[in-house]
Each structure stands twice: as C-alpha cells, then as structure tokens.
mmCIF file of C-alpha atoms in Angstrom:
data_model
loop_
_atom_site.group_PDB
_atom_site.id
_atom_site.type_symbol
_atom_site.label_atom_id
_atom_site.label_comp_id
_atom_site.label_asym_id
_atom_site.label_seq_id
_atom_site.Cartn_x
_atom_site.Cartn_y
_atom_site.Cartn_z
ATOM 1 C CA ARG A 1 -6.525 -5.896 -1.136
ATOM 2 C CA LYS A 2 -7.734 -2.982 -2.487
ATOM 3 C CA GLU A 3 -5.879 -0.084 -0.690
ATOM 4 C CA VAL A 4 -9.478 1.394 0.689
ATOM 5 C CA GLU A 5 -12.681 -0.374 0.195
ATOM 6 C CA GLN A 6 -16.720 0.521 1.002
ATOM 7 C CA ASP A 7 -19.386 -0.781 1.097
ATOM 8 C CA PRO A 8 -20.981 0.561 -2.821
ATOM 9 C CA GLY A 9 -24.883 0.387 -1.500
ATOM 10 C CA PRO A 10 -27.207 1.558 -2.853
ATOM 11 C CA PHE A 11 -28.026 3.093 0.692
ATOM 12 C CA ASN A 12 -32.407 3.649 0.775
ATOM 13 C CA VAL A 13 -32.923 6.139 3.760
ATOM 14 C CA PRO A 14 -36.338 8.369 3.964
ATOM 15 C CA GLU A 15 -35.915 11.401 4.771
ATOM 16 C CA GLY A 16 -34.461 12.909 8.447
ATOM 17 C CA ALA A 17 -32.961 9.247 9.395
ATOM 18 C CA THR A 18 -29.225 8.789 9.919
ATOM 19 C CA VAL A 19 -26.776 5.971 8.804
ATOM 20 C CA ALA A 20 -23.888 5.658 8.180
ATOM 21 C CA PHE A 21 -20.493 4.687 6.193
ATOM 22 C CA ASN A 22 -17.754 2.705 6.803
ATOM 23 C CA CYS A 23 -14.107 2.269 5.294
ATOM 24 C CA THR A 24 -12.104 0.867 5.801
ATOM 25 C CA TYR A 25 -8.282 1.108 3.872
ATOM 26 C CA SER A 26 -4.996 -1.127 4.258
ATOM 27 C CA ASN A 27 -2.200 1.673 2.381
ATOM 28 C CA SER A 28 -0.585 3.228 5.225
ATOM 29 C CA ALA A 29 1.400 5.055 3.365
ATOM 30 C CA SER A 30 -2.135 7.403 3.937
ATOM 31 C CA GLN A 31 -1.428 10.048 6.070
ATOM 32 C CA SER A 32 -4.635 11.947 6.077
ATOM 33 C CA PHE A 33 -8.275 10.772 5.102
ATOM 34 C CA PHE A 34 -10.667 12.601 3.143
ATOM 35 C CA TRP A 35 -14.734 11.936 2.751
ATOM 36 C CA TYR A 36 -15.149 13.546 -0.985
ATOM 37 C CA ARG A 37 -19.508 13.603 -2.409
ATOM 38 C CA GLN A 38 -19.560 12.646 -5.892
ATOM 39 C CA ASP A 39 -22.875 13.859 -8.043
ATOM 40 C CA CYS A 40 -23.827 11.046 -10.856
ATOM 41 C CA ARG A 41 -21.564 12.410 -14.079
ATOM 42 C CA LYS A 42 -19.803 15.362 -11.581
ATOM 43 C CA GLU A 43 -16.038 16.051 -10.739
ATOM 44 C CA PRO A 44 -16.108 15.370 -6.622
ATOM 45 C CA LYS A 45 -16.208 17.171 -3.963
ATOM 46 C CA LEU A 46 -14.755 17.180 -1.046
ATOM 47 C CA LEU A 47 -17.555 16.732 1.441
ATOM 48 C CA MET A 48 -15.032 16.824 5.180
ATOM 49 C CA SER A 49 -11.783 15.820 6.755
ATOM 50 C CA VAL A 50 -11.255 12.972 8.807
ATOM 51 C CA TYR A 51 -9.539 13.115 11.700
ATOM 52 C CA SER A 52 -8.110 10.671 15.354
ATOM 53 C CA SER A 53 -10.591 12.837 16.926
ATOM 54 C CA GLY A 54 -12.970 13.484 15.353
ATOM 55 C CA ASN A 55 -14.380 16.268 12.853
ATOM 56 C CA GLU A 56 -17.825 17.513 13.084
ATOM 57 C CA ASP A 57 -19.857 19.441 10.609
ATOM 58 C CA GLY A 58 -23.183 20.581 10.908
ATOM 59 C CA ARG A 59 -24.867 16.715 10.376
ATOM 60 C CA PHE A 60 -21.777 15.166 9.000
ATOM 61 C CA THR A 61 -19.597 13.894 11.276
ATOM 62 C CA ALA A 62 -16.327 11.953 10.845
ATOM 63 C CA GLN A 63 -14.428 9.573 12.550
ATOM 64 C CA LEU A 64 -10.861 7.887 12.394
ATOM 65 C CA ASN A 65 -9.602 4.579 13.820
ATOM 66 C CA ARG A 66 -5.650 4.147 13.170
ATOM 67 C CA ALA A 67 -5.447 1.355 15.099
ATOM 68 C CA SER A 68 -8.021 0.101 13.658
ATOM 69 C CA GLN A 69 -7.159 1.395 10.253
ATOM 70 C CA TYR A 70 -11.516 2.510 10.421
ATOM 71 C CA ILE A 71 -12.581 5.482 9.128
ATOM 72 C CA SER A 72 -16.572 6.612 9.124
ATOM 73 C CA LEU A 73 -19.329 8.548 8.255
ATOM 74 C CA LEU A 74 -22.653 9.638 9.485
ATOM 75 C CA ILE A 75 -24.791 11.873 8.023
ATOM 76 C CA ARG A 76 -27.921 13.171 11.109
ATOM 77 C CA ASP A 77 -31.260 14.205 9.195
ATOM 78 C CA SER A 78 -30.806 13.227 6.158
ATOM 79 C CA LYS A 79 -32.169 15.409 3.417
ATOM 80 C CA LEU A 80 -33.011 14.330 -0.549
ATOM 81 C CA SER A 81 -30.388 16.761 -1.208
ATOM 82 C CA ASP A 82 -27.598 14.360 0.617
ATOM 83 C CA SER A 83 -27.748 11.267 -1.896
ATOM 84 C CA ALA A 84 -25.604 11.071 -4.835
ATOM 85 C CA THR A 85 -22.067 8.641 -3.460
ATOM 86 C CA TYR A 86 -19.587 8.822 -0.939
ATOM 87 C CA LEU A 87 -16.089 8.626 -1.569
ATOM 88 C CA CYS A 88 -14.018 7.564 1.843
ATOM 89 C CA VAL A 89 -9.462 8.607 0.646
ATOM 90 C CA GLY A 90 -7.052 8.139 1.529
ATOM 91 C CA VAL A 91 -4.027 10.764 0.883
ATOM 92 C CA ASN A 92 -0.428 9.503 -0.084
ATOM 93 C CA THR A 93 2.818 10.683 1.450
ATOM 94 C CA GLY A 94 4.488 12.749 -1.359
ATOM 95 C CA PHE A 95 3.042 14.541 -4.026
ATOM 96 C CA GLN A 96 -0.281 13.660 -2.620
ATOM 97 C CA LYS A 97 -2.287 11.841 -4.946
ATOM 98 C CA LEU A 98 -5.780 11.089 -3.769
ATOM 99 C CA VAL A 99 -6.743 7.088 -3.206
ATOM 100 C CA PHE A 100 -9.893 6.235 -4.058
ATOM 101 C CA GLY A 101 -12.731 3.868 -3.060
ATOM 102 C CA THR A 102 -14.926 2.622 -4.559
ATOM 103 C CA GLY A 103 -17.469 4.521 -3.160
ATOM 104 C CA THR A 104 -21.104 4.168 -0.566
ATOM 105 C CA ARG A 105 -24.017 5.269 -2.901
ATOM 106 C CA LEU A 106 -27.119 6.752 -0.556
ATOM 107 C CA LEU A 107 -30.806 7.637 -1.653
ATOM 108 C CA VAL A 108 -33.096 9.611 0.785
ATOM 109 C CA SER A 109 -36.394 9.381 -0.249
ATOM 110 C CA PRO A 110 -39.607 10.796 0.993
ATOM 111 C CA GLU B 1 -15.023 32.050 -6.803
ATOM 112 C CA PRO B 2 -11.605 31.020 -8.884
ATOM 113 C CA GLU B 3 -12.498 27.212 -10.083
ATOM 114 C CA VAL B 4 -11.066 24.149 -12.144
ATOM 115 C CA THR B 5 -12.049 24.448 -16.219
ATOM 116 C CA GLN B 6 -12.234 21.437 -19.076
ATOM 117 C CA THR B 7 -12.885 21.281 -21.710
ATOM 118 C CA PRO B 8 -13.914 19.838 -23.759
ATOM 119 C CA SER B 9 -17.177 18.703 -22.128
ATOM 120 C CA HIS B 10 -16.977 15.543 -24.997
ATOM 121 C CA GLN B 11 -14.792 14.208 -26.927
ATOM 122 C CA VAL B 12 -15.749 11.595 -29.656
ATOM 123 C CA THR B 13 -13.018 10.170 -31.017
ATOM 124 C CA GLN B 14 -11.880 6.887 -33.340
ATOM 125 C CA MET B 15 -9.247 3.801 -31.865
ATOM 126 C CA GLY B 16 -5.595 5.176 -33.463
ATOM 127 C CA GLN B 17 -6.411 9.202 -33.090
ATOM 128 C CA GLU B 18 -4.668 11.488 -30.299
ATOM 129 C CA VAL B 19 -6.205 12.803 -27.931
ATOM 130 C CA ILE B 20 -5.008 16.166 -26.509
ATOM 131 C CA LEU B 21 -7.554 17.070 -22.847
ATOM 132 C CA ARG B 22 -7.099 20.384 -21.681
ATOM 133 C CA CYS B 23 -7.467 21.463 -17.545
ATOM 134 C CA VAL B 24 -6.940 25.647 -16.490
ATOM 135 C CA PRO B 25 -6.036 24.918 -12.572
ATOM 136 C CA ILE B 26 -6.994 27.756 -10.435
ATOM 137 C CA SER B 27 -3.819 30.144 -10.436
ATOM 138 C CA ASN B 28 -2.239 30.157 -7.688
ATOM 139 C CA HIS B 29 -1.822 26.701 -7.590
ATOM 140 C CA LEU B 30 1.352 25.231 -8.320
ATOM 141 C CA TYR B 31 0.398 20.532 -7.961
ATOM 142 C CA PHE B 32 -1.631 19.754 -10.551
ATOM 143 C CA TYR B 33 -3.053 16.064 -11.615
ATOM 144 C CA TRP B 34 -5.634 13.668 -13.934
ATOM 145 C CA TYR B 35 -7.483 11.456 -12.796
ATOM 146 C CA ARG B 36 -9.419 8.810 -14.411
ATOM 147 C CA GLN B 37 -13.103 7.116 -14.003
ATOM 148 C CA ILE B 38 -14.589 4.292 -16.365
ATOM 149 C CA LEU B 39 -18.388 4.502 -16.259
ATOM 150 C CA GLY B 40 -18.646 2.848 -12.319
ATOM 151 C CA GLN B 41 -16.011 2.043 -11.366
ATOM 152 C CA LYS B 42 -13.861 4.272 -8.615
ATOM 153 C CA VAL B 43 -12.009 7.321 -9.505
ATOM 154 C CA GLU B 44 -8.419 5.937 -10.528
ATOM 155 C CA PHE B 45 -5.129 8.454 -10.579
ATOM 156 C CA LEU B 46 -3.187 8.645 -13.626
ATOM 157 C CA VAL B 47 -0.371 11.493 -12.788
ATOM 158 C CA SER B 48 0.343 13.786 -10.137
ATOM 159 C CA PHE B 49 2.642 17.495 -12.112
ATOM 160 C CA TYR B 50 4.882 19.690 -9.923
ATOM 161 C CA ASN B 51 7.884 21.593 -10.811
ATOM 162 C CA ASN B 52 7.119 21.290 -14.441
ATOM 163 C CA GLU B 53 7.851 18.333 -14.565
ATOM 164 C CA ILE B 54 5.804 14.723 -13.665
ATOM 165 C CA SER B 55 6.525 13.903 -9.680
ATOM 166 C CA GLU B 56 4.895 10.424 -9.350
ATOM 167 C CA LYS B 57 2.703 8.297 -12.244
ATOM 168 C CA SER B 58 0.356 5.461 -11.738
ATOM 169 C CA GLU B 59 0.835 2.814 -14.223
ATOM 170 C CA ILE B 60 -2.160 3.455 -15.882
ATOM 171 C CA PHE B 61 -0.308 5.983 -16.857
ATOM 172 C CA ASP B 62 2.779 4.697 -20.724
ATOM 173 C CA ASP B 63 4.021 5.722 -22.829
ATOM 174 C CA GLN B 64 1.520 6.027 -24.333
ATOM 175 C CA PHE B 65 0.495 9.005 -22.366
ATOM 176 C CA SER B 66 2.377 12.655 -21.945
ATOM 177 C CA VAL B 67 0.897 15.650 -19.904
ATOM 178 C CA GLU B 68 2.412 18.795 -19.771
ATOM 179 C CA ARG B 69 2.038 22.638 -19.135
ATOM 180 C CA PRO B 70 2.455 25.018 -22.640
ATOM 181 C CA ASP B 71 2.010 28.141 -20.871
ATOM 182 C CA GLY B 72 1.609 28.467 -17.311
ATOM 183 C CA SER B 73 -1.858 27.981 -17.283
ATOM 184 C CA ASN B 74 -2.974 25.633 -19.091
ATOM 185 C CA PHE B 75 -2.597 21.822 -18.347
ATOM 186 C CA THR B 76 -3.128 18.973 -20.921
ATOM 187 C CA LEU B 77 -3.241 15.597 -21.167
ATOM 188 C CA LYS B 78 -2.409 14.216 -24.084
ATOM 189 C CA ILE B 79 -3.520 9.907 -24.878
ATOM 190 C CA ARG B 80 -1.184 9.640 -28.707
ATOM 191 C CA SER B 81 -2.735 6.028 -29.016
ATOM 192 C CA THR B 82 -6.570 6.098 -27.858
ATOM 193 C CA LYS B 83 -7.348 2.560 -27.755
ATOM 194 C CA LEU B 84 -11.171 1.645 -26.499
ATOM 195 C CA GLU B 85 -10.569 0.599 -22.990
ATOM 196 C CA ASP B 86 -8.867 4.431 -22.531
ATOM 197 C CA SER B 87 -13.048 6.165 -22.414
ATOM 198 C CA ALA B 88 -13.256 7.332 -19.003
ATOM 199 C CA MET B 89 -13.837 10.273 -17.788
ATOM 200 C CA TYR B 90 -10.932 12.458 -17.204
ATOM 201 C CA PHE B 91 -11.051 15.435 -14.438
ATOM 202 C CA CYS B 92 -8.166 17.405 -13.876
ATOM 203 C CA ALA B 93 -7.672 18.388 -10.454
ATOM 204 C CA SER B 94 -4.670 21.075 -8.697
ATOM 205 C CA ARG B 95 -3.452 21.923 -5.214
ATOM 206 C CA GLY B 96 -2.319 24.277 -3.830
ATOM 207 C CA THR B 97 0.201 24.886 -0.150
ATOM 208 C CA SER B 98 -1.909 27.827 1.132
ATOM 209 C CA GLY B 99 -3.913 30.672 1.820
ATOM 210 C CA ARG B 100 -7.022 29.567 0.562
ATOM 211 C CA SER B 101 -6.946 25.822 -0.367
ATOM 212 C CA SER B 102 -6.476 23.557 2.943
ATOM 213 C CA TYR B 103 -4.763 21.799 3.243
ATOM 214 C CA ASN B 104 -3.893 19.373 0.736
ATOM 215 C CA GLU B 105 -7.349 19.640 -0.326
ATOM 216 C CA GLN B 106 -7.113 19.620 -4.140
ATOM 217 C CA PHE B 107 -10.126 21.091 -6.163
ATOM 218 C CA PHE B 108 -11.629 19.425 -9.453
ATOM 219 C CA GLY B 109 -12.420 20.229 -12.928
ATOM 220 C CA PRO B 110 -15.853 18.807 -14.085
ATOM 221 C CA GLY B 111 -13.793 17.035 -16.249
ATOM 222 C CA THR B 112 -13.756 15.928 -19.753
ATOM 223 C CA ARG B 113 -15.922 12.241 -21.666
ATOM 224 C CA LEU B 114 -13.424 10.467 -23.362
ATOM 225 C CA THR B 115 -15.671 7.637 -26.425
ATOM 226 C CA VAL B 116 -13.612 5.280 -28.225
ATOM 227 C CA LEU B 117 -15.106 4.181 -31.300
#
C-alpha cells in the first residue's frame, strides 16, 4: 500500500465552486501533514499545515483525522488561479523527509 | 525574501556521463534535501543532509549518487554515471529550525530538469 494516497483527478470545477480533496496515509511514522501546491513544471510550495483541530486560511480549510488516517482540503469560492496540482504530504520522524502523494489536479474554468 | 536557488535550470547529458546539480540553500538553514520527480509521477525523497553528513537516504540513492556541501553555501548532487531512467526534475530543499521558518517547512528550489539521452 502506498504511504500517501490521493485521487489524481482531474477535478474540473467552475469558478466560485467549492471543491474538496481527500488523502489517506498508511505510514504511522508520519507525524505531521501538509498540503503543498505545485504548478505545472514548478517546485512544490507549501499551502498550509494540517492539524487535528482543523486549520483555516482564507478560502482554504484543512483537516486531519488520525483515527481514520484521513486528510482533507476544502477550497471555497474557487478562483482560476487555484488551478494546480495539490499534493498531500506527510513528514516522517527523524530528519523529516517529506513523503508525497501523487497529487490531485484541479482545473477551475470560467 | 530569501529563496533556494538551483543551477542549471536544464541539463542535457549523454548516458554514462557524470552530472553535478547545484543548489544554494537559504543561508541560515541547517537541513538540506534532494528530491526528484519523474515526469508525470510523484515527488520522491532522495537524501537528507545535516551537519555535513547524510542523515537519511532512500533506495533510489545508490552508489551512483553523492552529495556534498563543499563551501558552506553550495549543496551539490552528483550522479556519477547517468542512466536514461535518471531523467527527471531534481529539487533541492532546505529547512531551518527556528525564526522565519515555521516548524517542518521545507523550502524548495525551482528545480533542475535533467535529460539523459
């Protein structure tokens, strides 16, 4: 089983829509989780951290459920500029290598 | 704003040749990483480096790979004898332990696209 699994998509949504991505993880060594955003042929960039208590940053809300090993990202009021690949990432203990999911591609259309 | 830089942006090489990919991490960072991403696939961890030595490496990071921090600012990845399957985007990342960097955040460079012919 893959350590971090995501639906690759693509998710095609109109501007203004609300979209949710899910991610599951299997590696108990992952102590922290993040959502990164990656634009085509660019480097991953940190979008937000994920906490059990939930984390909201503007239009973005992330949630971690450790019991179910499940992570979510909700994007409200989608913008064209939100079009990108969203990477679910676990951070392992020790020297904190990042473990990436395959990413979920989002396409926001006018 | 400080950022991680990488050179070259694109490297084309013949199979069997040696390549050196260069990175300049953010200046006050102490932890350094290399990742790679084969086209269409996920980002994969290669190696982490701390206190002038490798702290962790993946199965991908075999004897053909090496890393070095030769002068306190550059962080290099060397592939001794490139294979076709080494073609990928190689990302360098660095992480601090306090101050500007939030806990665990790794900052990525723009990547070097390696093409092995």
